PDB file of C-alpha atoms in Angstrom:
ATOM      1  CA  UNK A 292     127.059  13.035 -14.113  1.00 45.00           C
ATOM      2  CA  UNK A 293     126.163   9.882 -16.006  1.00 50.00           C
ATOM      3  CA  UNK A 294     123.652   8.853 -13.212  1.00 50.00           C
ATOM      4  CA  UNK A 295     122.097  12.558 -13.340  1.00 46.00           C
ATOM      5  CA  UNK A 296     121.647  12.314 -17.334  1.00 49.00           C
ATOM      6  CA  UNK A 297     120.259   8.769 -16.594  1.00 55.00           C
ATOM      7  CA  UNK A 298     117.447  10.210 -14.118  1.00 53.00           C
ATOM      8  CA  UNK A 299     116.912  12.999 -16.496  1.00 53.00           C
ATOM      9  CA  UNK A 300     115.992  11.107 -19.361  1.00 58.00           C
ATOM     10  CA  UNK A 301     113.850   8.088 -17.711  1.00 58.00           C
ATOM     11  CA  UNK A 302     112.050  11.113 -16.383  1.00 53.00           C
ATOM     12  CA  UNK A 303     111.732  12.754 -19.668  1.00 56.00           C
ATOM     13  CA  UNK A 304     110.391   9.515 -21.165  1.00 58.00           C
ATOM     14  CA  UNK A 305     107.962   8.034 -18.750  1.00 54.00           C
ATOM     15  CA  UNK A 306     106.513  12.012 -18.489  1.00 51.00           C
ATOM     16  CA  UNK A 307     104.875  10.495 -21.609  1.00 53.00           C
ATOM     17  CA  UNK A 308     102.791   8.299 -20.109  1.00 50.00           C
ATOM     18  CA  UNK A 309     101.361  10.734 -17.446  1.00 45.00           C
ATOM     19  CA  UNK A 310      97.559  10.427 -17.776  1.00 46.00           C
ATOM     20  CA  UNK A 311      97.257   7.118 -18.632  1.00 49.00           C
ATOM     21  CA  UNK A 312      95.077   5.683 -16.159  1.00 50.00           C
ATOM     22  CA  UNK A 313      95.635   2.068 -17.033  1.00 60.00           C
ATOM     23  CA  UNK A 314      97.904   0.099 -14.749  1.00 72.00           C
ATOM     24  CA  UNK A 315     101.623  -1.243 -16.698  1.00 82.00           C
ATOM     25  CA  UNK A 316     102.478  -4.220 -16.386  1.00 88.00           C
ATOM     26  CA  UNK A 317     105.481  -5.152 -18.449  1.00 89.00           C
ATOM     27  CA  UNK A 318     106.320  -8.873 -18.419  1.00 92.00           C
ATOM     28  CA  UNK A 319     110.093 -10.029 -19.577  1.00 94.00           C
ATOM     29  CA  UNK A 320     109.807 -13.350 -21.756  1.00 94.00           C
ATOM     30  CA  UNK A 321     112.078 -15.643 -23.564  1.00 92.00           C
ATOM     31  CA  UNK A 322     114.890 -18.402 -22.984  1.00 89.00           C
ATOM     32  CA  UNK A 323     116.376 -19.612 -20.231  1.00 86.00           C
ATOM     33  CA  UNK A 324     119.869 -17.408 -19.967  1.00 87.00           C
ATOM     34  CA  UNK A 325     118.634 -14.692 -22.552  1.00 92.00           C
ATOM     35  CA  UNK A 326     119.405 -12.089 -20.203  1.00 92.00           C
ATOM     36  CA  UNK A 327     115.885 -11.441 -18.716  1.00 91.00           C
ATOM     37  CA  UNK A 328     116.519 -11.018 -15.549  1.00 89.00           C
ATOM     38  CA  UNK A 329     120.114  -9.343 -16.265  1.00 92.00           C
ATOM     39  CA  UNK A 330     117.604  -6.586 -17.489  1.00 93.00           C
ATOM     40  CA  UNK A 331     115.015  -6.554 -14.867  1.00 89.00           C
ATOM     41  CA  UNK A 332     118.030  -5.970 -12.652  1.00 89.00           C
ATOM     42  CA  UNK A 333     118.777  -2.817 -15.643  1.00 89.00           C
ATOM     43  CA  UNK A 334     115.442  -1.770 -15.358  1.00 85.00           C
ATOM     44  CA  UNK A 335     115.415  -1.295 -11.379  1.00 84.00           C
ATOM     45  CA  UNK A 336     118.591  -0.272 -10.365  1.00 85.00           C
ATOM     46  CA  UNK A 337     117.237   2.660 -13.447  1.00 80.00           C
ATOM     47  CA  UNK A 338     113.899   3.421 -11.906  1.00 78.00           C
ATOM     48  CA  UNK A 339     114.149   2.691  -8.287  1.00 81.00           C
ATOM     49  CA  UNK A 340     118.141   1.779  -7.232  1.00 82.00           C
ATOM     50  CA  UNK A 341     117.132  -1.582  -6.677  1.00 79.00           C
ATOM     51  CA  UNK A 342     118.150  -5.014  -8.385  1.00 77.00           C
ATOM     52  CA  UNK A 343     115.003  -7.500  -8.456  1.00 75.00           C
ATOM     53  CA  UNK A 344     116.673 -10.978  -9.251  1.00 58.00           C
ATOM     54  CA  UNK A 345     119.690 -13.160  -8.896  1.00 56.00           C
ATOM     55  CA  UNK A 346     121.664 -14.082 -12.106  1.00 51.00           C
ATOM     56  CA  UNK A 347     123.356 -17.342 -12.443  1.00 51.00           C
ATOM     57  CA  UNK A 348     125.144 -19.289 -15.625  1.00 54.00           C
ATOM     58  CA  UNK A 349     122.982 -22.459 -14.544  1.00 47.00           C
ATOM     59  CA  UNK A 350     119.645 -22.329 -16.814  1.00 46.00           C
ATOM     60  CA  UNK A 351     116.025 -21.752 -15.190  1.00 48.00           C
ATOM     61  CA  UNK A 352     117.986 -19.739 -12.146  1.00 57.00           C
ATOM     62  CA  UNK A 353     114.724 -17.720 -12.270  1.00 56.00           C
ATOM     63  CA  UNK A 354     112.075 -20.210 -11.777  1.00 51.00           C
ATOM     64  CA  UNK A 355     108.909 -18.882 -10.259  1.00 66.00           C
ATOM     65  CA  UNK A 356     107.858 -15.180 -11.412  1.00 78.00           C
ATOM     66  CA  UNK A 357     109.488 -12.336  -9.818  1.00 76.00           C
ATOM     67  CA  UNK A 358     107.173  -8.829  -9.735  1.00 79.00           C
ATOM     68  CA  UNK A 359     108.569  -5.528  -8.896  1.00 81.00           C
ATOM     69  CA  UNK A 360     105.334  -3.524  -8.281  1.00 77.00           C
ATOM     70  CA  UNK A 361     104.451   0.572  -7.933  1.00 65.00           C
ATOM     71  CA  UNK A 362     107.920   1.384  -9.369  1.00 66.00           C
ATOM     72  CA  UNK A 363     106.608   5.453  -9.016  1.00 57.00           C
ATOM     73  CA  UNK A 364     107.452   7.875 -11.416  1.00 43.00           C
ATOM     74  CA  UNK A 365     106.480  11.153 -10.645  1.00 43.00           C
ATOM     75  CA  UNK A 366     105.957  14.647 -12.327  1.00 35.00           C
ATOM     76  CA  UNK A 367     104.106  17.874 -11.667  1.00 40.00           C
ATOM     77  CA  UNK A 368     102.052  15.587  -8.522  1.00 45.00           C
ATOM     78  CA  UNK A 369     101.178  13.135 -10.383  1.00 38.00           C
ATOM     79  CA  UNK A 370     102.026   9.616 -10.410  1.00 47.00           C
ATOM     80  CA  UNK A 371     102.770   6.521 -12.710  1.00 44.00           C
ATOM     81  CA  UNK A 372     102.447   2.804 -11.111  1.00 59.00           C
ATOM     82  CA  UNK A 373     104.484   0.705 -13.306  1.00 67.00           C
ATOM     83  CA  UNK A 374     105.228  -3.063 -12.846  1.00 86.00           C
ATOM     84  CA  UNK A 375     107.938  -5.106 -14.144  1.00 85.00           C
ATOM     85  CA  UNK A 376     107.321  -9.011 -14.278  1.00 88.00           C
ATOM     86  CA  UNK A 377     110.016 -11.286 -14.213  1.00 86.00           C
ATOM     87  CA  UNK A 378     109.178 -14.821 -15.875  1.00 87.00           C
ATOM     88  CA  UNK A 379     111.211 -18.001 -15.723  1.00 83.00           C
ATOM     89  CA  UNK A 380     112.829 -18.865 -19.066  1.00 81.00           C
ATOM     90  CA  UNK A 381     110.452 -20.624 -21.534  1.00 84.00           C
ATOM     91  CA  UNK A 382     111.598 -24.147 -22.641  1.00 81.00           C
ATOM     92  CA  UNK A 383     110.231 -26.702 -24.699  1.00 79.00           C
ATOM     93  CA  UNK A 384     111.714 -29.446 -22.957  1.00 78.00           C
ATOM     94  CA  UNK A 385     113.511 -29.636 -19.852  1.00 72.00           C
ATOM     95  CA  UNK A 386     115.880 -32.652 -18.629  1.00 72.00           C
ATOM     96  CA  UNK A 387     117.678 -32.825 -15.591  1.00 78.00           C
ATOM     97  CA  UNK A 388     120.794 -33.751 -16.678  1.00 74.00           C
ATOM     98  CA  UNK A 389     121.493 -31.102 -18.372  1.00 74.00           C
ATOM     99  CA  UNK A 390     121.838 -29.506 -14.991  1.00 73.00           C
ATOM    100  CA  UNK A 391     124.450 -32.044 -13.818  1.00 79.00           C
ATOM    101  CA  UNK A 392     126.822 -30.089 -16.533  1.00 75.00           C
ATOM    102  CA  UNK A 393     126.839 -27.583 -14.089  1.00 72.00           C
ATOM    103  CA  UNK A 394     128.031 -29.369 -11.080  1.00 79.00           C
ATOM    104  CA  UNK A 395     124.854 -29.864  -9.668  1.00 81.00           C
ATOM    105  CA  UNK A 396     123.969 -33.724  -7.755  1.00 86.00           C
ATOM    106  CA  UNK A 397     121.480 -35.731  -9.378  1.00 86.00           C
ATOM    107  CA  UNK A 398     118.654 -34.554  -6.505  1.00 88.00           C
ATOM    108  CA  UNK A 399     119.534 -30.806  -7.040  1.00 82.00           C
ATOM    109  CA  UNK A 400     119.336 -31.321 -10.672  1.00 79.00           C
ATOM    110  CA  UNK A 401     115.530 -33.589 -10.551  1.00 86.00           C
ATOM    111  CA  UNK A 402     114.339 -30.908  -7.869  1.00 82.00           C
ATOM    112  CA  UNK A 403     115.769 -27.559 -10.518  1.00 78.00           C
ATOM    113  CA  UNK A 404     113.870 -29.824 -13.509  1.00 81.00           C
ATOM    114  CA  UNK A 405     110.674 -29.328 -11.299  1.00 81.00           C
ATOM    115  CA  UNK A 406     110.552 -25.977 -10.191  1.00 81.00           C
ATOM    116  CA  UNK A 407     111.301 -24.706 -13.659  1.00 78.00           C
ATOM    117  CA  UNK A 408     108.221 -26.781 -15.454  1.00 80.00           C
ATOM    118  CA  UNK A 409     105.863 -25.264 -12.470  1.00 82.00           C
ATOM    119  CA  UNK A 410     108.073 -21.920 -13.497  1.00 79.00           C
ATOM    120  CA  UNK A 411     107.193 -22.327 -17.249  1.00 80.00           C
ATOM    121  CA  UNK A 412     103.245 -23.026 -16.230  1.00 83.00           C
ATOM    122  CA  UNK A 413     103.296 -20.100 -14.640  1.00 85.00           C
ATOM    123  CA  UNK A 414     104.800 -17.787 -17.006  1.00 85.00           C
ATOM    124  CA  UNK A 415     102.283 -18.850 -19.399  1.00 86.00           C
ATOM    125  CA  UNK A 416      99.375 -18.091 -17.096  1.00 88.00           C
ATOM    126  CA  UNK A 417     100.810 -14.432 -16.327  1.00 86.00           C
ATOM    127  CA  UNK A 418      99.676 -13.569 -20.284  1.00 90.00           C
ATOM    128  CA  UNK A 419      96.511 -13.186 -19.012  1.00 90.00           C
ATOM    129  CA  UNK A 420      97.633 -10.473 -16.957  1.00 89.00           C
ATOM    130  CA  UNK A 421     100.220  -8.708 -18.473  1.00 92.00           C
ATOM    131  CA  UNK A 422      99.422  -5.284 -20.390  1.00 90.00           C
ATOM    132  CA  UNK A 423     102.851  -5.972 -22.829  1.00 91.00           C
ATOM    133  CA  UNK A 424     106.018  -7.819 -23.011  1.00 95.00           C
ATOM    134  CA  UNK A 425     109.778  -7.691 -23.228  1.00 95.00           C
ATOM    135  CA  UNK A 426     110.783 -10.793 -25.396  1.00 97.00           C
ATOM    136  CA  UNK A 427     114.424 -11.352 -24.756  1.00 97.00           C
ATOM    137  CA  UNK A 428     116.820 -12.926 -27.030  1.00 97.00           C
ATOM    138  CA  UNK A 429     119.767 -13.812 -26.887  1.00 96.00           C
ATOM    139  CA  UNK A 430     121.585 -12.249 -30.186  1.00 97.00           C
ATOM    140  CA  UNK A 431     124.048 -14.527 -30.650  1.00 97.00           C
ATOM    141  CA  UNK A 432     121.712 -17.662 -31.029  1.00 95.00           C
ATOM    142  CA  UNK A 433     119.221 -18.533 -33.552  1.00 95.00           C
ATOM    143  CA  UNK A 434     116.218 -16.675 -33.264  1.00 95.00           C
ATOM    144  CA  UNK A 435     113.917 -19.031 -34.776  1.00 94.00           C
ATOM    145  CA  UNK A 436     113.652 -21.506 -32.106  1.00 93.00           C
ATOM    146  CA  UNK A 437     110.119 -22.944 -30.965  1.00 91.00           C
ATOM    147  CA  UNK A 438     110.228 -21.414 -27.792  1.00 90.00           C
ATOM    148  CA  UNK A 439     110.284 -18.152 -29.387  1.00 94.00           C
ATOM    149  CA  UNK A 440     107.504 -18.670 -31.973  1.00 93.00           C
ATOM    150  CA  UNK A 441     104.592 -20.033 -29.555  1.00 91.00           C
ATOM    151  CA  UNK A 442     105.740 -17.238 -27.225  1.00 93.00           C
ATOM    152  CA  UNK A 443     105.129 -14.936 -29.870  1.00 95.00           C
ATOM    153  CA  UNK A 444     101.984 -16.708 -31.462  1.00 94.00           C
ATOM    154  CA  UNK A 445     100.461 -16.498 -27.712  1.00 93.00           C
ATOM    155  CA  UNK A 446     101.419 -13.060 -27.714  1.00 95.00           C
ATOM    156  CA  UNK A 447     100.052 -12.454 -31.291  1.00 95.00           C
ATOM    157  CA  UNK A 448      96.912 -14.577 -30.186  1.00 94.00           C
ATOM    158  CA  UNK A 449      95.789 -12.277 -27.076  1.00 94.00           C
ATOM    159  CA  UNK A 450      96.855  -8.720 -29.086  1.00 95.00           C
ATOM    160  CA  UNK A 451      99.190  -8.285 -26.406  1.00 95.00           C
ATOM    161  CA  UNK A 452     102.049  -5.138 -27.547  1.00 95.00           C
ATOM    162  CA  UNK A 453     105.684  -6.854 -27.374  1.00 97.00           C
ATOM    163  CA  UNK A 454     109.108  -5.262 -28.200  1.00 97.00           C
ATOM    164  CA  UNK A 455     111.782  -8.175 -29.267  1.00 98.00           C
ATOM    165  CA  UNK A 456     115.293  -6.827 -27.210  1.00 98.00           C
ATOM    166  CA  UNK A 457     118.135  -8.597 -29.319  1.00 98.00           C
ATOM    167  CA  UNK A 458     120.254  -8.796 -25.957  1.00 97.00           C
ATOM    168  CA  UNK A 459     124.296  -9.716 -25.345  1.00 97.00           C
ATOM    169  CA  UNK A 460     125.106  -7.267 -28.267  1.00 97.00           C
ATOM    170  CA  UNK A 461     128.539  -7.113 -26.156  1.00 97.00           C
ATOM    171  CA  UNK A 462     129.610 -10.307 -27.232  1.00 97.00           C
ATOM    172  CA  UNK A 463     131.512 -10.905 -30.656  1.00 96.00           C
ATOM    173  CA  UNK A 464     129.484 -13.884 -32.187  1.00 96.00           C
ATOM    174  CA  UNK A 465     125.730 -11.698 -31.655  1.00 97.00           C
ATOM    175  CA  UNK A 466     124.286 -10.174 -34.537  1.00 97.00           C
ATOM    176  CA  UNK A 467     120.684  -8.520 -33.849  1.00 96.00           C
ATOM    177  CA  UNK A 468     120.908  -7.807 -37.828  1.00 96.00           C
ATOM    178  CA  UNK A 469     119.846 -11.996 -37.767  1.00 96.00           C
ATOM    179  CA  UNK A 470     116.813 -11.422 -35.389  1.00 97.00           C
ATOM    180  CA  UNK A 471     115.444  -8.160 -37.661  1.00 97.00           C
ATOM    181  CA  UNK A 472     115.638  -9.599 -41.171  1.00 97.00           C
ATOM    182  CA  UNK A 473     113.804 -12.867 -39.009  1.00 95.00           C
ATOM    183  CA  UNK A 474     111.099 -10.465 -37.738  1.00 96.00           C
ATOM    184  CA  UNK A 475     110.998  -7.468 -39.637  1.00 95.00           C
ATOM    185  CA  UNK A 476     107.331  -6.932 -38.993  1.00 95.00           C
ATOM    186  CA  UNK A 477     108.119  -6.246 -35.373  1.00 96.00           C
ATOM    187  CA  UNK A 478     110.116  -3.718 -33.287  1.00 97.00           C
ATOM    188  CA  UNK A 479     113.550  -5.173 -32.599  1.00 98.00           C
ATOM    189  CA  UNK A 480     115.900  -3.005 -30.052  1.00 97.00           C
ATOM    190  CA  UNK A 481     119.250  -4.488 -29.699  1.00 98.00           C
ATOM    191  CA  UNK A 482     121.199  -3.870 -26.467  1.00 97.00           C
ATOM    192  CA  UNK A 483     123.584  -5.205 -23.643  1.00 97.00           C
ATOM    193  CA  UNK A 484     121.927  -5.792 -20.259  1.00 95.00           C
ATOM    194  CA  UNK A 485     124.802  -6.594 -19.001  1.00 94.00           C
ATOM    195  CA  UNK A 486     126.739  -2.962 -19.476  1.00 95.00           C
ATOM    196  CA  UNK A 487     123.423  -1.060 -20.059  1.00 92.00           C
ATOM    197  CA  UNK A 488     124.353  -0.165 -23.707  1.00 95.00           C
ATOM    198  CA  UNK A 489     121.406   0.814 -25.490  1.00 93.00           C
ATOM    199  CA  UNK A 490     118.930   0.594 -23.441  1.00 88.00           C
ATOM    200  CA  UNK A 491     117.736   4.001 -23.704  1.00 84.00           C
ATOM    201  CA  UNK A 492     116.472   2.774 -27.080  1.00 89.00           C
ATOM    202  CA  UNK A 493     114.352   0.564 -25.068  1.00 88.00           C
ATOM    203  CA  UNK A 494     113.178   2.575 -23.162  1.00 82.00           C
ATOM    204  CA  UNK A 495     112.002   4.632 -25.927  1.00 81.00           C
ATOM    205  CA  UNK A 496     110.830   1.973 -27.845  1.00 86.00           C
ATOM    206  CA  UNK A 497     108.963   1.071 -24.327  1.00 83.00           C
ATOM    207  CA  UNK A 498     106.975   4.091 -24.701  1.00 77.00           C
ATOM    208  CA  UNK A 499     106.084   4.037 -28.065  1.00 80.00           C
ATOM    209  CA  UNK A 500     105.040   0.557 -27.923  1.00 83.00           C
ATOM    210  CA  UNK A 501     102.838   0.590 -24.700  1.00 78.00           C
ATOM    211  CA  UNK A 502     101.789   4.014 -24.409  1.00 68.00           C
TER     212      UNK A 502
END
């Protein structure tokens, strides 16, 4: 029943955006560990029973970009081609040994440092392709990090549509309440990628935002 309702409304929803000949391409921003690819993963298994990434506790697990393209939504013959793009986690600075926290040897940890710098380069370039953005946070951090700002101000910058997704509302110590009266000029959907609470909402918001 619950996956039936679940079909039933992403259908419902995205049947708004039949007729709109431009190409989505949705890009999922923010942190390391915000949850962004905990809700690509959402966002597939939704649309087309699928997960797209592999979620780890060790920081910059997703570090080169990750695109899940022609996800198909159809009605009355007609179709939608909508991509997801999954970017490595945005960091200001990146040291290796904060990886060695996590068990890694010194050589994973140096090689990890690498491939998430060439990650973050390339995240940066994909704003010049992107039609709108996710920008995950994690609720139960600060919201007002530098990451976040020059992610926004690039965003800002190239009049590129975002929706900020106040993720890990599950856990205790998050508060999504913070990250609205921090940014009440811009749509803030809180959910839990994790369980799939909420997301509906973003979904929703999705539309309104990009369509």
């Amino acid at each position: 029943m619950r996956k039936f309702f679940r079909r039933s409304f992403f259908k419902n929803i995205f049947n708004k955006l039949i007729g709109k000949d431009k190409k989505l391409k949705i890009g999922l921003y923010g942190h390391p560990n915000s949850g962004k690819t905990t809700l690509a993963n959402t966002m597939t298994n939704d649309w087309i029973g699928k997960p797209l990434g592999l979620v780890s506790e060790i920081p910059h697990e997703t570090r080169r970009v990750y695109r899940q393209e022609r996800v198909q939504i159809e009605y009355d013959g007609v179709e939608l081609d909508f991509d997801i793009v999954d970017t490595p986690g945005i960091a200001t600075k990146i040291d290796y040994k904060n990886f060695l926290e996590y068990g890694l040897s010194e050589e994973e940890a140096k090689e990890r440092a690498k491939e998430a710098t060439k990650g973050i380069i390339e995240a940066i370039k994909w704003l010049d392709d992107v039609t709108g953005v996710l920008l995950v946070v994690d609720a139960t951090q600060d919201p007002l990090t530098q990451a976040n700002i020059t992610i926004m101000g690039n965003l800002e910058a190239r009049k590129i549509p975002f929706v900020i997704v106040a993720n890990k509302i599950d856990l205790p110590e998050a508060s999504s309440e913070r990250i609205t009266s921090v940014f009440p000029q811009h749509t803030v959907v809180p959910i839990s990628a994790l369980h799939g609470e909420n997301t509906a909402d973003l979904y929703q918001a999705m539309v309104d935002k990009f369509n």
